[in-house]
Structures are given as C-alpha cells and as structure tokens.
mmCIF file of C-alpha atoms in Angstrom:
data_model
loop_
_atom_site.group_PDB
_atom_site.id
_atom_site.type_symbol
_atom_site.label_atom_id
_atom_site.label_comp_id
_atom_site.label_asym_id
_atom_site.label_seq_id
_atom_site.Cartn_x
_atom_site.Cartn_y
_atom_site.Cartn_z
ATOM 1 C CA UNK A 851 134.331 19.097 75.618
ATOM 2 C CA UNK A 852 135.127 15.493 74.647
ATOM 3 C CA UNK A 853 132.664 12.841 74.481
ATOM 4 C CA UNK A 854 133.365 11.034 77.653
ATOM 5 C CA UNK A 855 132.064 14.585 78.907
ATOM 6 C CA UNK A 856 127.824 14.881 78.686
ATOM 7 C CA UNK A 857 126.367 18.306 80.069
ATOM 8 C CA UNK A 858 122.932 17.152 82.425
ATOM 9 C CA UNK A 859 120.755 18.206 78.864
ATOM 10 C CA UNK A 860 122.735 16.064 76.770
ATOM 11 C CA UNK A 861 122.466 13.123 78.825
ATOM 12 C CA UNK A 862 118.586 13.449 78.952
ATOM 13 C CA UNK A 863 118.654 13.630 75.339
ATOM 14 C CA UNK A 864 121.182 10.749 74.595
ATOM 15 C CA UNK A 865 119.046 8.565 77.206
ATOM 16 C CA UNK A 866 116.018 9.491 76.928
ATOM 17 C CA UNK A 867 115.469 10.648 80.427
ATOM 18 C CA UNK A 868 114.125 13.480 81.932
ATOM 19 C CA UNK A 869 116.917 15.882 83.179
ATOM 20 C CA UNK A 870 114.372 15.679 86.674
ATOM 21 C CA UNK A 871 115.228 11.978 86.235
ATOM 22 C CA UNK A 872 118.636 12.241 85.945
ATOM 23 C CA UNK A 873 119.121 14.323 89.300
ATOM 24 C CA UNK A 874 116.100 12.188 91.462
ATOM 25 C CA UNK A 875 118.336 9.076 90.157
ATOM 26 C CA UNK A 876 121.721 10.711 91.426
ATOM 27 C CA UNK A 877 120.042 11.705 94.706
ATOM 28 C CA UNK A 878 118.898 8.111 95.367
ATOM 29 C CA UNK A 879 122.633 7.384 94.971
ATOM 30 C CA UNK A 880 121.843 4.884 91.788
ATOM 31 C CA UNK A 881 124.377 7.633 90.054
ATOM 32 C CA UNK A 882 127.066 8.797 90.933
ATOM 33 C CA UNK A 883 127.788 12.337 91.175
ATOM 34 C CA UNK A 884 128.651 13.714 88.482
ATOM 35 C CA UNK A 885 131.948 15.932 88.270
ATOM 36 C CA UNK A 886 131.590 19.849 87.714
ATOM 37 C CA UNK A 887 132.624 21.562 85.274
ATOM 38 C CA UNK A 888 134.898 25.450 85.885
ATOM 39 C CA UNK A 889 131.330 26.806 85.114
ATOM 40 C CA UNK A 890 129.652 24.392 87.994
ATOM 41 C CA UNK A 891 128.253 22.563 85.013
ATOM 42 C CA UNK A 892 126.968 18.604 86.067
ATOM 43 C CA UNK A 893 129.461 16.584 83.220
ATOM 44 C CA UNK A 894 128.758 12.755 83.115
ATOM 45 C CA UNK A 895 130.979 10.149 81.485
ATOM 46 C CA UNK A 896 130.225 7.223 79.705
ATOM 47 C CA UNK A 897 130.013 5.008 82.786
ATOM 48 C CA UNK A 898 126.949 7.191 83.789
ATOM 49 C CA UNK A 899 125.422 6.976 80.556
ATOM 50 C CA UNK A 900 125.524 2.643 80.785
ATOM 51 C CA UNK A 901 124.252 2.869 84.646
ATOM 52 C CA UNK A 902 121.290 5.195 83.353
ATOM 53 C CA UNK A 903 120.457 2.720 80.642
ATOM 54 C CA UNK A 904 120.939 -0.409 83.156
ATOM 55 C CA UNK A 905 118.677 1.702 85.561
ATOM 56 C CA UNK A 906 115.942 2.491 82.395
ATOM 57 C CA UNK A 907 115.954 -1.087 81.530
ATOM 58 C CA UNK A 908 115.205 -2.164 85.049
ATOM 59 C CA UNK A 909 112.334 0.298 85.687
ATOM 60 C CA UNK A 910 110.939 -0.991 82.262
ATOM 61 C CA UNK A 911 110.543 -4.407 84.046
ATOM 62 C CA UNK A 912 108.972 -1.952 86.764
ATOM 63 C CA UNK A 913 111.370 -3.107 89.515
ATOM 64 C CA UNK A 914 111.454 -0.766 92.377
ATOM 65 C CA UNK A 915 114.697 1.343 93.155
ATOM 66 C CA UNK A 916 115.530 -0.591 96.344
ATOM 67 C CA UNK A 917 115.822 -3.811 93.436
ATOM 68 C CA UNK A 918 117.827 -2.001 91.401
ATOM 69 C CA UNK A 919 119.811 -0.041 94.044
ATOM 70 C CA UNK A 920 120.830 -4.360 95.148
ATOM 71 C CA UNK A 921 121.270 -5.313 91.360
ATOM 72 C CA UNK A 922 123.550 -2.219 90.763
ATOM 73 C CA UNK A 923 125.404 -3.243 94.246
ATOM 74 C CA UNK A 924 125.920 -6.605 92.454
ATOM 75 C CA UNK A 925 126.841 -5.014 89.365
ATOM 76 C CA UNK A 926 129.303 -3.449 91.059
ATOM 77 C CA UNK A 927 131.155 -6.282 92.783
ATOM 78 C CA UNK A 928 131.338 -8.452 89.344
ATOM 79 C CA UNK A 929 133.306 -11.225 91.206
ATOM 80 C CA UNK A 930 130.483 -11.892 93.599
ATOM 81 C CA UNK A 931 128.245 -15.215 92.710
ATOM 82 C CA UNK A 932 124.736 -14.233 91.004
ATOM 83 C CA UNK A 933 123.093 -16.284 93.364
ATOM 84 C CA UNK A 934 121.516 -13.436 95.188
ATOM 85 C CA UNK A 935 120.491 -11.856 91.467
ATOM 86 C CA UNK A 936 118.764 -15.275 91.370
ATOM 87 C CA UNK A 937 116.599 -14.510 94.150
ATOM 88 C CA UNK A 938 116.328 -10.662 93.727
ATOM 89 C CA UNK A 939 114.764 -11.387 90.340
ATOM 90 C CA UNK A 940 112.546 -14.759 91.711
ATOM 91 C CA UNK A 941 111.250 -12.008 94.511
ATOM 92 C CA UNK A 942 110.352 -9.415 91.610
ATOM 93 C CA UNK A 943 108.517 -12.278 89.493
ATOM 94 C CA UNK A 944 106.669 -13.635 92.595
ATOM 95 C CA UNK A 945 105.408 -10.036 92.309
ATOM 96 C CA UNK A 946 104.541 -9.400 89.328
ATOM 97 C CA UNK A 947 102.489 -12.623 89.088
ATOM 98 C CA UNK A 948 100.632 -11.074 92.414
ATOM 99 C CA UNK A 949 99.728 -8.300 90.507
ATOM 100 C CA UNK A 950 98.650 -10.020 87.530
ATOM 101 C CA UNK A 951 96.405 -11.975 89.942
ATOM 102 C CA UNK A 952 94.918 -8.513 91.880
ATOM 103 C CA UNK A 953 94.590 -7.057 88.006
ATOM 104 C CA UNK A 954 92.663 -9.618 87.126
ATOM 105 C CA UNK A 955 90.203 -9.545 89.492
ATOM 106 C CA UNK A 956 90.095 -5.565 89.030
ATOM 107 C CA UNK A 957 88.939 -6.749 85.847
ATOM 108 C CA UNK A 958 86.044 -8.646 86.352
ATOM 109 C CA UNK A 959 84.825 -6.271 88.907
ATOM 110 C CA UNK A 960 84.787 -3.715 86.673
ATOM 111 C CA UNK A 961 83.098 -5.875 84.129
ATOM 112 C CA UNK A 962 80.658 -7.177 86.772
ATOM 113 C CA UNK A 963 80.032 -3.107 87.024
ATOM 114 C CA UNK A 964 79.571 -2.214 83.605
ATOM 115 C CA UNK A 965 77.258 -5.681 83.138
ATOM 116 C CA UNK A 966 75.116 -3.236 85.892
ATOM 117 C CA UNK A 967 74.199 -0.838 82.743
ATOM 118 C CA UNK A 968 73.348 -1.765 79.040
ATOM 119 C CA UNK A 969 71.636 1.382 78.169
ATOM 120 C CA UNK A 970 72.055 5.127 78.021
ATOM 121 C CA UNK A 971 69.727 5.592 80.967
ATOM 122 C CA UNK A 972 69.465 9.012 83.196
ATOM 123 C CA UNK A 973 72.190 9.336 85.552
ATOM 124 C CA UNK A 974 69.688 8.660 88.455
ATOM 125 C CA UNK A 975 68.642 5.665 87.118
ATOM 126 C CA UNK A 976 72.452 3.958 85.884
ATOM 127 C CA UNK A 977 73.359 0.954 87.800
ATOM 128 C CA UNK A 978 76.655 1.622 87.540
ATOM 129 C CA UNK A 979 76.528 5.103 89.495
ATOM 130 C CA UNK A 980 73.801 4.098 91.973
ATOM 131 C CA UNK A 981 76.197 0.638 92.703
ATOM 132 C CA UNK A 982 79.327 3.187 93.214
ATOM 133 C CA UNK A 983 77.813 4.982 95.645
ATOM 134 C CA UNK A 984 76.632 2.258 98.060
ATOM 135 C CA UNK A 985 78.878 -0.764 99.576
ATOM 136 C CA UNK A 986 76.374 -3.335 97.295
ATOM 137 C CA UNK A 987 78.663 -5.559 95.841
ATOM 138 C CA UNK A 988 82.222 -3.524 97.209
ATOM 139 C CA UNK A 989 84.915 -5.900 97.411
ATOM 140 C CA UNK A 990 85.918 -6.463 100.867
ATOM 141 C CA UNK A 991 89.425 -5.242 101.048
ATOM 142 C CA UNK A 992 92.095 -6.498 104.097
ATOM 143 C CA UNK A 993 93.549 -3.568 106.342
ATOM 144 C CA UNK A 994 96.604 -1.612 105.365
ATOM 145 C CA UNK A 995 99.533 -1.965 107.533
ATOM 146 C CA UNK A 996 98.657 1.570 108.834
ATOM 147 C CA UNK A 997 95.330 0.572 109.606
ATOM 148 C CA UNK A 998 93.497 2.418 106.654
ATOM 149 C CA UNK A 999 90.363 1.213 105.032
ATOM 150 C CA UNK A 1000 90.262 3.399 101.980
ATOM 151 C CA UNK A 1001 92.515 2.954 99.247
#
C-alpha cells in the first residue's frame, strides 16, 4: 500500500477524526467515497485527507454542514467568483454574533440565579432551587417554529 492509499483507521489517526466521523462525513456526501480495496477495505487518497482537514477546520469555526457542504461546492468550482463565499461567511458571522448576544444574556440570568443564594442553606430553603421550580423570574421565551414552549 502506497501512501496516496489510507485504510478508514489510518485516516482517523492521520486527521484526527473519529473513524464514525469519517463515514457520517462520507454519507453527508462532504467525502467522497472512498475506493475499495480486493479485501472491501475503505482506501482514501490524499485528496480525502485535505477535504477532511478543510471540513475539521470549518466545524472548528462551528459552521453547520449545509455551510460547508456550499463552501466545498465552491471549492470545487475554483474558477467561480468568491462573491457568494463572501456572503456564506457574512451569514455565519451574523450568527455567531446572535449567539454571543443569546449567551450573554444566559449569563446574567444565571448570575441573577446564583445572586438568589449566598449561603449553604437547606435545600428547602435555597433560592436558587425554590426560583427553578416556579415561573418567578423565567425568561419569557418566543414560540418555536413547531409551536413548542419548552426548550
């Protein structure tokens, strides 16, 4: 076996992935199949090694697989303009800087909750527990798309 030629395990290894990784990520069609060996053996080539590591890099910016599934189809097509990376990635940061807005307030709600208990009182007595269990002071959250109320 040459070195353009990676068994599943030695992929994993080399990447860092999970082997469970490596196959969900093939599934979703962000690899492609790999070719089989006479012993039915997965073997991937160097090309799948850089698309795993493309595909690592994006989750570490924790970009969802329909992002990377577009980036990879730009990738792909490396005469097309970046515009549409442009935007892709403007989308992703719009995002994130949601989240870091909904985090922060998770934050000081859970400080606003621990401000509720200063001492190592009796569990029947801990403002923390007795505000959990009633709606005193529960954010009120907006309606899932499915209707649900609990999240």
């Amino acid at each position: 076996m040459n070195q353009m030629e990676l068994k599943i395990g030695e992929l994993a290894k080399r990447s860092g992935c999970q082997v469970e990784t490596i196959r969900f990520y093939e599934k979703e069609g962000l690899l492609p199949p790999a070719i089989r060996s006479q012993g039915n053996y997965r073997l991937y080539g160097e090309s799948h090694a850089e698309r795993l590591l493309f595909i690592r890099h994006c989750r570490s910016l924790d970009m969802t697989l329909h992002e990377i599934r577009q980036l990879l189809l730009f990738k792909d097509a490396p005469q097309e303009t970046c515009t549409e990376v442009n935007q892709i990635l403007d989308k992703h940061i719009d995002h994130v800087a949601h989240r870091i807005h909904e985090l922060t307030e998770l934050q000081k709600q859970l400080m606003q909750l621990r401000s509720l208990c200063h001492n190592s009182n009796a569990g029947k007595d801990c403002g923390i527990l007795h505000n959990l269990a009633t709606t005193e002071g529960m954010p009120i959250k907006k309606l899932g798309s499915h209707g649900e109320g609990c999240h």
